[in-house]
mmCIF file of C-alpha atoms in Angstrom:
data_model
loop_
_atom_site.group_PDB
_atom_site.id
_atom_site.type_symbol
_atom_site.label_atom_id
_atom_site.label_comp_id
_atom_site.label_asym_id
_atom_site.label_seq_id
_atom_site.Cartn_x
_atom_site.Cartn_y
_atom_site.Cartn_z
ATOM 1 C CA MET K 1 -9.223 -28.365 14.790
ATOM 2 C CA ARG K 2 -10.137 -26.731 11.465
ATOM 3 C CA ALA K 3 -10.654 -23.354 13.161
ATOM 4 C CA SER K 4 -7.233 -23.668 14.780
ATOM 5 C CA ILE K 5 -5.605 -24.301 11.383
ATOM 6 C CA TYR K 6 -7.335 -21.231 9.927
ATOM 7 C CA ARG K 7 -6.150 -19.059 12.820
ATOM 8 C CA ASN K 8 -2.538 -20.237 12.466
ATOM 9 C CA PHE K 9 -2.586 -19.660 8.690
ATOM 10 C CA LEU K 10 -4.019 -16.162 9.015
ATOM 11 C CA PHE K 11 -1.566 -15.154 11.696
ATOM 12 C CA ARG K 12 1.412 -16.356 9.632
ATOM 13 C CA LEU K 13 0.153 -14.458 6.597
ATOM 14 C CA HIS K 14 0.130 -11.136 8.465
ATOM 15 C CA PRO K 15 0.719 -10.712 12.228
ATOM 16 C CA THR K 16 -1.727 -9.108 14.604
ATOM 17 C CA THR K 17 -1.431 -5.375 15.193
ATOM 18 C CA THR K 18 -3.471 -2.928 17.224
ATOM 19 C CA ALA K 19 -3.128 0.839 16.869
ATOM 20 C CA LYS K 20 -4.881 4.133 17.411
ATOM 21 C CA ALA K 21 -4.618 6.436 14.417
ATOM 22 C CA SER K 22 -4.372 9.515 16.573
ATOM 23 C CA LYS K 23 -1.107 8.394 18.186
ATOM 24 C CA ILE K 24 0.954 8.588 15.004
ATOM 25 C CA THR K 25 -0.908 11.663 13.793
ATOM 26 C CA ASN K 26 -0.177 13.507 17.030
ATOM 27 C CA HIS K 27 3.462 12.375 17.005
ATOM 28 C CA THR K 28 3.880 13.692 13.485
ATOM 29 C CA ARG K 29 2.195 16.990 14.301
ATOM 30 C CA ASN K 30 4.540 17.580 17.250
ATOM 31 C CA ILE K 31 7.640 17.706 15.053
ATOM 32 C CA MET K 32 8.427 21.248 13.901
ATOM 33 C CA SER K 33 9.148 21.881 10.249
ATOM 34 C CA GLU K 34 11.762 24.196 8.802
ATOM 35 C CA SER K 35 11.030 26.490 5.874
ATOM 36 C CA ASP K 36 13.205 27.106 2.829
ATOM 37 C CA GLN K 37 12.617 29.671 0.102
ATOM 38 C CA SER K 38 13.331 27.172 -2.719
ATOM 39 C CA THR K 39 10.388 24.924 -1.821
ATOM 40 C CA GLY K 40 7.584 27.320 -2.658
ATOM 41 C CA PHE K 41 5.571 26.111 0.369
ATOM 42 C CA SER K 42 4.595 28.083 3.458
ATOM 43 C CA THR K 43 5.283 24.972 5.566
ATOM 44 C CA PRO K 44 7.452 22.438 3.718
ATOM 45 C CA ARG K 45 7.037 18.853 4.859
ATOM 46 C CA LEU K 46 10.193 17.393 6.396
ATOM 47 C CA VAL K 47 11.154 13.770 6.975
ATOM 48 C CA THR K 48 10.275 12.763 10.548
ATOM 49 C CA LYS K 49 11.131 9.067 10.335
ATOM 50 C CA LYS K 50 13.194 6.838 8.036
ATOM 51 C CA VAL K 51 12.606 3.069 7.860
ATOM 52 C CA LEU K 52 14.546 0.586 5.740
ATOM 53 C CA ALA K 53 12.281 -2.058 4.197
ATOM 54 C CA LYS K 54 13.873 -5.383 5.076
ATOM 55 C CA LEU K 55 13.463 -8.674 3.233
ATOM 56 C CA GLN K 56 11.070 -11.282 4.624
ATOM 57 C CA HIS K 57 9.238 -14.330 3.316
ATOM 58 C CA GLU K 58 5.472 -14.254 2.691
ATOM 59 C CA GLY K 59 2.930 -16.484 0.986
ATOM 60 C CA GLU K 60 4.388 -19.480 -0.862
ATOM 61 C CA GLY K 61 7.999 -18.764 -1.768
ATOM 62 C CA ALA K 62 7.532 -15.008 -2.142
ATOM 63 C CA VAL K 63 10.010 -12.459 -0.833
ATOM 64 C CA VAL K 64 8.914 -8.955 0.098
ATOM 65 C CA ARG K 65 10.459 -5.818 1.521
ATOM 66 C CA ARG K 66 7.943 -4.614 4.100
ATOM 67 C CA SER K 67 8.157 -1.066 5.405
ATOM 68 C CA ILE K 68 4.764 -0.042 6.793
ATOM 69 C CA GLY K 69 3.383 -2.947 8.792
ATOM 70 C CA ARG K 70 6.600 -3.929 10.578
ATOM 71 C CA SER K 71 7.619 -3.207 14.169
ATOM 72 C CA GLU K 72 9.389 0.062 13.311
ATOM 73 C CA LEU K 73 6.298 1.472 11.578
ATOM 74 C CA LYS K 74 3.189 -0.562 12.334
ATOM 75 C CA PHE K 75 0.648 1.908 10.986
ATOM 76 C CA LEU K 76 0.414 5.326 9.341
ATOM 77 C CA ASP K 77 -3.269 6.237 9.257
ATOM 78 C CA PRO K 78 -4.901 5.392 6.845
ATOM 79 C CA PHE K 79 -2.121 3.098 5.547
ATOM 80 C CA LEU K 80 -1.809 -0.387 7.003
ATOM 81 C CA MET K 81 0.977 -1.986 5.012
ATOM 82 C CA LEU K 82 3.398 -1.447 2.136
ATOM 83 C CA ASP K 83 5.244 -4.343 0.525
ATOM 84 C CA ASP K 84 7.830 -4.242 -2.208
ATOM 85 C CA PHE K 85 7.566 -7.756 -3.586
ATOM 86 C CA SER K 86 10.082 -9.728 -5.562
ATOM 87 C CA GLY K 87 10.659 -13.324 -6.518
ATOM 88 C CA ILE K 88 6.932 -13.896 -6.553
ATOM 89 C CA LEU K 89 4.213 -11.576 -5.481
ATOM 90 C CA VAL K 90 2.691 -8.948 -3.196
ATOM 91 C CA VAL K 91 2.497 -5.214 -1.327
ATOM 92 C CA VAL K 92 5.370 -2.623 -1.640
ATOM 93 C CA VAL K 93 8.437 -3.135 -3.772
ATOM 94 C CA ALA K 94 9.023 -6.805 -4.225
ATOM 95 C CA ALA K 95 9.784 -9.541 -6.674
ATOM 96 C CA VAL K 96 8.261 -12.943 -7.384
ATOM 97 C CA SER K 97 9.337 -16.023 -9.344
ATOM 98 C CA PRO K 98 7.264 -19.110 -10.288
ATOM 99 C CA PRO K 99 5.918 -21.119 -8.643
ATOM 100 C CA ALA K 100 5.982 -18.793 -5.663
ATOM 101 C CA GLY K 101 3.084 -16.484 -4.960
ATOM 102 C CA PHE K 102 0.062 -15.900 -2.825
ATOM 103 C CA PRO K 103 -2.419 -18.771 -3.035
ATOM 104 C CA ASP K 104 -6.061 -18.530 -1.890
ATOM 105 C CA HIS K 105 -6.429 -16.148 1.060
ATOM 106 C CA PRO K 106 -9.141 -13.822 2.448
ATOM 107 C CA HIS K 107 -9.470 -10.080 3.136
ATOM 108 C CA ARG K 108 -12.026 -7.914 4.924
ATOM 109 C CA GLY K 109 -12.235 -4.257 5.950
ATOM 110 C CA PHE K 110 -9.720 -2.462 3.711
ATOM 111 C CA GLU K 111 -8.401 -1.944 0.166
ATOM 112 C CA THR K 112 -5.336 -3.328 -1.601
ATOM 113 C CA VAL K 113 -3.522 -1.422 -4.350
ATOM 114 C CA THR K 114 -1.166 -3.537 -6.465
ATOM 115 C CA TYR K 115 1.195 -1.665 -8.810
ATOM 116 C CA MET K 116 3.349 -3.777 -11.121
ATOM 117 C CA LEU K 117 6.891 -2.559 -11.761
ATOM 118 C CA GLN K 118 8.067 -5.599 -13.737
ATOM 119 C CA GLY K 119 6.446 -8.780 -15.027
ATOM 120 C CA GLY K 120 2.874 -9.743 -14.260
ATOM 121 C CA ILE K 121 0.541 -11.118 -11.606
ATOM 122 C CA THR K 122 -2.618 -13.146 -12.248
ATOM 123 C CA HIS K 123 -5.493 -12.579 -9.857
ATOM 124 C CA GLN K 124 -8.694 -14.578 -9.407
ATOM 125 C CA ASP K 125 -11.365 -14.509 -6.719
ATOM 126 C CA PHE K 126 -14.333 -16.514 -5.503
ATOM 127 C CA ALA K 127 -16.797 -14.226 -7.303
ATOM 128 C CA GLY K 128 -15.425 -15.191 -10.699
ATOM 129 C CA HIS K 129 -13.250 -12.125 -11.274
ATOM 130 C CA LYS K 130 -10.003 -13.037 -13.035
ATOM 131 C CA GLY K 131 -7.297 -11.104 -14.827
ATOM 132 C CA THR K 132 -3.612 -10.332 -15.184
ATOM 133 C CA ILE K 133 -1.877 -7.043 -14.550
ATOM 134 C CA HIS K 134 1.447 -6.367 -16.273
ATOM 135 C CA THR K 135 4.266 -3.836 -15.960
ATOM 136 C CA GLY K 136 2.833 -0.410 -15.197
ATOM 137 C CA ASP K 137 -0.712 -1.681 -14.550
ATOM 138 C CA VAL K 138 -2.634 -1.066 -11.320
ATOM 139 C CA GLN K 139 -5.344 -3.064 -9.564
ATOM 140 C CA TRP K 140 -7.263 -1.147 -6.870
ATOM 141 C CA MET K 141 -9.286 -3.744 -4.958
ATOM 142 C CA THR K 142 -11.883 -2.851 -2.326
ATOM 143 C CA ALA K 143 -12.218 -5.999 -0.219
ATOM 144 C CA GLY K 144 -15.089 -4.575 1.834
ATOM 145 C CA ARG K 145 -17.108 -7.276 3.586
ATOM 146 C CA GLY K 146 -15.146 -10.108 2.076
ATOM 147 C CA ILE K 147 -12.920 -11.389 -0.726
ATOM 148 C CA ILE K 148 -11.045 -14.652 -1.087
ATOM 149 C CA HIS K 149 -8.538 -14.539 -3.910
ATOM 150 C CA SER K 150 -5.160 -15.705 -5.181
ATOM 151 C CA GLU K 151 -2.273 -13.664 -6.607
ATOM 152 C CA MET K 152 0.240 -15.700 -8.590
ATOM 153 C CA PRO K 153 3.093 -14.882 -11.003
ATOM 154 C CA ALA K 154 2.122 -14.633 -14.680
ATOM 155 C CA GLY K 155 4.815 -16.319 -16.737
ATOM 156 C CA GLU K 156 8.475 -16.915 -16.057
ATOM 157 C CA GLY K 157 11.061 -14.530 -14.722
ATOM 158 C CA GLU K 158 11.028 -12.146 -11.821
ATOM 159 C CA GLN K 159 7.879 -10.232 -10.959
ATOM 160 C CA LYS K 160 8.248 -6.964 -9.078
ATOM 161 C CA GLY K 161 5.706 -4.576 -7.691
ATOM 162 C CA LEU K 162 4.290 -2.656 -4.770
ATOM 163 C CA GLN K 163 1.241 -3.539 -2.752
ATOM 164 C CA LEU K 164 -0.337 -0.981 -0.466
ATOM 165 C CA TRP K 165 -3.095 -1.643 2.076
ATOM 166 C CA ILE K 166 -5.440 1.286 2.738
ATOM 167 C CA ASN K 167 -7.843 1.211 5.674
ATOM 168 C CA LEU K 168 -11.576 1.788 5.279
ATOM 169 C CA SER K 169 -13.695 3.742 7.740
ATOM 170 C CA SER K 170 -16.136 1.841 9.941
ATOM 171 C CA GLN K 171 -19.046 2.839 7.696
ATOM 172 C CA ASP K 172 -17.305 1.329 4.637
ATOM 173 C CA LYS K 173 -15.800 -1.852 6.055
ATOM 174 C CA MET K 174 -18.785 -4.038 5.159
ATOM 175 C CA ILE K 175 -19.549 -2.651 1.687
ATOM 176 C CA GLU K 176 -19.688 -4.948 -1.331
ATOM 177 C CA PRO K 177 -16.276 -5.753 -2.870
ATOM 178 C CA GLY K 178 -15.193 -4.000 -6.058
ATOM 179 C CA TYR K 179 -12.288 -3.343 -8.418
ATOM 180 C CA GLN K 180 -10.741 -0.492 -10.349
ATOM 181 C CA GLU K 181 -8.121 -1.632 -12.858
ATOM 182 C CA LEU K 182 -5.898 0.689 -14.856
ATOM 183 C CA LEU K 183 -3.747 -0.437 -17.756
ATOM 184 C CA SER K 184 -0.370 1.249 -17.974
ATOM 185 C CA ASP K 185 -1.362 3.184 -21.102
ATOM 186 C CA ASP K 186 -4.426 4.554 -19.314
ATOM 187 C CA ILE K 187 -2.521 6.016 -16.368
ATOM 188 C CA LYS K 188 -2.158 9.747 -16.883
ATOM 189 C CA THR K 189 1.331 11.251 -16.903
ATOM 190 C CA ALA K 190 2.910 14.711 -16.811
ATOM 191 C CA GLU K 191 6.470 15.939 -17.347
ATOM 192 C CA LYS K 192 8.337 19.185 -16.703
ATOM 193 C CA ASP K 193 11.961 20.243 -16.174
ATOM 194 C CA GLY K 194 13.346 16.712 -15.902
ATOM 195 C CA VAL K 195 10.531 15.457 -13.649
ATOM 196 C CA GLU K 196 8.050 12.834 -14.851
ATOM 197 C CA VAL K 197 5.060 11.677 -12.816
ATOM 198 C CA ARG K 198 2.553 8.868 -13.264
ATOM 199 C CA ILE K 199 -0.677 9.897 -11.538
ATOM 200 C CA ILE K 200 -2.243 6.740 -10.128
ATOM 201 C CA ALA K 201 -4.499 8.623 -7.708
ATOM 202 C CA GLY K 202 -4.883 12.299 -6.896
ATOM 203 C CA LYS K 203 -3.446 15.238 -8.819
ATOM 204 C CA SER K 204 -0.026 16.457 -9.956
ATOM 205 C CA MET K 205 1.131 19.147 -12.427
ATOM 206 C CA GLY K 206 -2.505 19.998 -13.057
ATOM 207 C CA VAL K 207 -3.406 16.429 -14.124
ATOM 208 C CA GLN K 208 -6.091 14.495 -12.213
ATOM 209 C CA SER K 209 -6.411 10.699 -11.989
ATOM 210 C CA PRO K 210 -9.879 9.212 -12.642
ATOM 211 C CA VAL K 211 -9.481 6.684 -9.814
ATOM 212 C CA TYR K 212 -12.092 6.973 -7.063
ATOM 213 C CA THR K 213 -10.536 6.759 -3.606
ATOM 214 C CA ARG K 214 -13.099 5.861 -0.964
ATOM 215 C CA THR K 215 -10.503 6.846 1.611
ATOM 216 C CA PRO K 216 -9.146 10.074 0.032
ATOM 217 C CA THR K 217 -5.674 9.158 -1.252
ATOM 218 C CA MET K 218 -2.824 10.499 -3.393
ATOM 219 C CA TYR K 219 -0.571 7.957 -5.153
ATOM 220 C CA LEU K 220 2.120 9.448 -7.440
ATOM 221 C CA ASP K 221 5.072 7.706 -9.126
ATOM 222 C CA PHE K 222 7.892 10.229 -9.730
ATOM 223 C CA THR K 223 11.084 9.880 -11.770
ATOM 224 C CA LEU K 224 13.651 12.695 -11.521
ATOM 225 C CA LYS K 225 16.523 12.995 -13.947
ATOM 226 C CA PRO K 226 19.956 13.895 -12.526
ATOM 227 C CA ARG K 227 20.008 17.420 -11.034
ATOM 228 C CA ALA K 228 16.215 17.780 -11.286
ATOM 229 C CA GLN K 229 14.063 19.216 -8.488
ATOM 230 C CA MET K 230 10.320 18.945 -7.815
ATOM 231 C CA ASN K 231 7.656 20.447 -5.551
ATOM 232 C CA GLN K 232 4.384 18.629 -4.898
ATOM 233 C CA SER K 233 1.463 20.024 -2.905
ATOM 234 C CA ILE K 234 -0.156 17.736 -0.322
ATOM 235 C CA PRO K 235 -3.360 18.488 1.626
ATOM 236 C CA GLU K 236 -2.247 19.747 5.028
ATOM 237 C CA SER K 237 -4.534 17.450 7.031
ATOM 238 C CA TRP K 238 -3.256 14.287 5.316
ATOM 239 C CA ASN K 239 -0.536 11.886 6.446
ATOM 240 C CA GLY K 240 2.070 11.143 3.814
ATOM 241 C CA PHE K 241 5.196 9.140 3.051
ATOM 242 C CA VAL K 242 7.723 8.396 0.306
ATOM 243 C CA TYR K 243 9.031 4.988 -0.777
ATOM 244 C CA ILE K 244 12.235 5.085 -2.821
ATOM 245 C CA ILE K 245 12.251 2.522 -5.639
ATOM 246 C CA GLU K 246 15.675 3.310 -7.134
ATOM 247 C CA GLY K 247 18.406 5.913 -6.928
ATOM 248 C CA GLU K 248 18.938 8.385 -4.109
ATOM 249 C CA GLY K 249 17.469 11.771 -3.329
ATOM 250 C CA VAL K 250 17.276 14.679 -0.911
ATOM 251 C CA PHE K 251 13.827 15.066 0.622
ATOM 252 C CA GLY K 252 12.175 17.910 2.532
ATOM 253 C CA LYS K 253 14.942 20.521 2.675
ATOM 254 C CA PRO K 254 18.055 21.054 0.551
ATOM 255 C CA THR K 255 20.444 20.489 3.480
ATOM 256 C CA SER K 256 19.106 16.987 4.263
ATOM 257 C CA SER K 257 21.305 13.943 3.697
ATOM 258 C CA PRO K 258 20.551 11.844 0.587
ATOM 259 C CA VAL K 259 18.452 8.724 1.132
ATOM 260 C CA THR K 260 18.790 5.550 -0.938
ATOM 261 C CA ALA K 261 16.436 2.909 -2.341
ATOM 262 C CA HIS K 262 14.139 0.729 -0.210
ATOM 263 C CA HIS K 263 13.599 3.368 2.480
ATOM 264 C CA VAL K 264 10.216 4.700 3.583
ATOM 265 C CA LEU K 265 10.282 8.326 4.658
ATOM 266 C CA VAL K 266 7.428 9.483 6.899
ATOM 267 C CA LEU K 267 6.609 13.141 6.245
ATOM 268 C CA GLY K 268 5.817 15.696 8.918
ATOM 269 C CA PRO K 269 3.110 18.378 8.767
ATOM 270 C CA GLY K 270 3.023 20.947 5.995
ATOM 271 C CA ASP K 271 1.488 21.843 2.654
ATOM 272 C CA GLY K 272 3.927 20.173 0.276
ATOM 273 C CA LEU K 273 7.091 18.166 -0.372
ATOM 274 C CA SER K 274 10.248 19.204 -2.202
ATOM 275 C CA VAL K 275 12.783 16.712 -3.602
ATOM 276 C CA TRP K 276 16.224 17.140 -5.181
ATOM 277 C CA ASN K 277 18.163 14.582 -7.255
ATOM 278 C CA ARG K 278 21.820 15.532 -6.940
ATOM 279 C CA SER K 279 23.171 12.197 -8.158
ATOM 280 C CA SER K 280 24.249 11.163 -11.653
ATOM 281 C CA LYS K 281 21.495 8.548 -11.941
ATOM 282 C CA PRO K 282 17.690 8.767 -12.102
ATOM 283 C CA LEU K 283 15.693 8.856 -8.879
ATOM 284 C CA ARG K 284 12.371 7.007 -8.735
ATOM 285 C CA PHE K 285 9.977 7.026 -5.815
ATOM 286 C CA VAL K 286 6.294 6.924 -4.979
ATOM 287 C CA LEU K 287 4.684 9.699 -2.950
ATOM 288 C CA ILE K 288 1.602 8.463 -1.127
ATOM 289 C CA ALA K 289 -0.654 10.485 1.164
ATOM 290 C CA GLY K 290 -4.131 10.036 2.568
ATOM 291 C CA GLN K 291 -6.748 11.499 4.850
ATOM 292 C CA PRO K 292 -6.526 9.975 8.344
ATOM 293 C CA ILE K 293 -9.578 8.023 9.469
ATOM 294 C CA ASN K 294 -8.864 8.497 13.190
ATOM 295 C CA GLU K 295 -10.598 5.293 14.294
ATOM 296 C CA PRO K 296 -9.328 2.327 16.325
ATOM 297 C CA VAL K 297 -7.587 -0.353 14.263
ATOM 298 C CA VAL K 298 -7.670 -4.026 15.234
ATOM 299 C CA GLN K 299 -5.928 -6.300 12.733
ATOM 300 C CA TYR K 300 -5.774 -10.061 12.617
ATOM 301 C CA GLY K 301 -3.735 -11.015 9.572
ATOM 302 C CA PRO K 302 -5.781 -10.111 6.462
ATOM 303 C CA PHE K 303 -8.764 -8.881 8.502
ATOM 304 C CA VAL K 304 -8.860 -5.228 9.640
ATOM 305 C CA MET K 305 -11.750 -4.012 11.773
ATOM 306 C CA ASN K 306 -12.387 -1.553 14.633
ATOM 307 C CA THR K 307 -12.900 -3.906 17.585
ATOM 308 C CA GLN K 308 -11.811 -7.343 18.736
ATOM 309 C CA ALA K 309 -15.453 -8.452 18.687
ATOM 310 C CA GLU K 310 -15.624 -7.587 14.981
ATOM 311 C CA ILE K 311 -12.456 -9.582 14.360
ATOM 312 C CA ASP K 312 -13.925 -12.574 16.190
ATOM 313 C CA GLN K 313 -17.069 -12.290 14.065
ATOM 314 C CA THR K 314 -14.965 -12.081 10.898
ATOM 315 C CA ILE K 315 -13.049 -15.265 11.774
ATOM 316 C CA GLU K 316 -16.379 -17.010 12.407
ATOM 317 C CA ASP K 317 -17.808 -15.706 9.119
ATOM 318 C CA TYR K 318 -14.764 -16.971 7.224
ATOM 319 C CA HIS K 319 -14.801 -20.350 8.942
ATOM 320 C CA TYR K 320 -18.519 -20.939 8.320
ATOM 321 C CA SER K 321 -18.662 -19.243 4.866
ATOM 322 C CA LYS K 322 -21.243 -16.592 5.764
ATOM 323 C CA ASN K 323 -21.788 -12.810 5.851
ATOM 324 C CA GLY K 324 -19.786 -12.121 2.697
ATOM 325 C CA PHE K 325 -17.796 -15.346 2.508
ATOM 326 C CA GLU K 326 -20.651 -17.556 1.244
ATOM 327 C CA MET K 327 -18.921 -18.405 -2.038
ATOM 328 C CA ALA K 328 -15.809 -19.612 -0.237
ATOM 329 C CA LYS K 329 -17.293 -22.953 0.705
ATOM 330 C CA TYR K 330 -16.639 -24.690 -2.610
ATOM 331 C CA TRP K 331 -14.262 -22.291 -4.405
ATOM 332 C CA ARG K 332 -10.618 -23.020 -5.179
ATOM 333 C CA SER K 333 -8.440 -21.016 -7.546
ATOM 334 C CA GLN K 334 -7.389 -22.742 -10.773
#
C-alpha cells in the first residue's frame, strides 16, 4: 500500500515521459535556415517551433507555466523541463504565494536550476543543506544519485521564477549531490548598445560565468531596450531555445513576426541567434542552449534515468531509503 501511495504521488508531481534525444535533434537539423547580412552569422539560427507555456497546478497550491515537459514539447536534449512559477514555487516562469509551494519530494539523475525573478524561495534537504534565494539569485542543484528536499515561499507576496531541469549523462546520474549558488550581485553582467545580459552560465559579450556545467550549458538573461538589436553566438552542435519573460521581440531573422511573453522558441541549427526589439517597451528573455547527450531518456516523475529497469530500481531505493536515499527514512523538512 505504501509503495502504491509513493507511485501515485510521484506520477502526479511530474508525469511519465520517454524520449530519444536523437529524434528532436534530427528533426531540428532537417529544417533549413535562412541567412541575413544583419545577423553577422554564417548560418543564423531560426525559430523552428513556438510553444505557449500554459498555466497548470503543481505541488501544494503552486501555479506554473510549463513549456518544455508538456505534450507539445516533451524534451529538448539535454533539457527535460522548464517551468515559469508563480503564486508559490518552481521551474520556468512562475509565481508562488504562501502557503503554497513544493513540500518534501525526491530527485535523481539530473540537475535543477532555479532562478528567482521576484521574491524568495527557501530550500532545505535531507543532508542538512538549507538556504533562501532571493530576486536575481540562482541555485544550481545537481541531484545525482539522490536528493529529497522542499522548496517553499520565503515571506509574503508573490514569488516568481524559472526552474530548468537539465539531464545528466549515464556516467553522471549516480554522482554525489551538490550545489552551486550565486547571489544576484555575484552574477556577471555586460551591456552594449541598449542590450544588457546577465551571464548565469556560459559566455556573452566576452564575459564568462564561473558556474561549472557538468552537461555543457549556456544560460543568459537578456534585456533589450526599445529598438535595440543583439547577436549571440551559440555552439553549432548544441540545441537551444528562448523563453520570453516580458515584452515582445523578433527572433532569428528580421522579417519574422514578433513573439510575445510566455512563449518558448525552439531554435534550428546554426552558429548564433539574432534578436530585434521593435516595440516601445523593454524585451526580456532567457537564451538557453546545451550540448545534447544523445542517450535514451526514461522519466518517472522526479526520477530521470536511461532504462525502465533503472527507474524501477530508483523507486525501490526511494521506498526503502537506500542507495542514496538513506537519510530519507527519518527526515522531514521544518
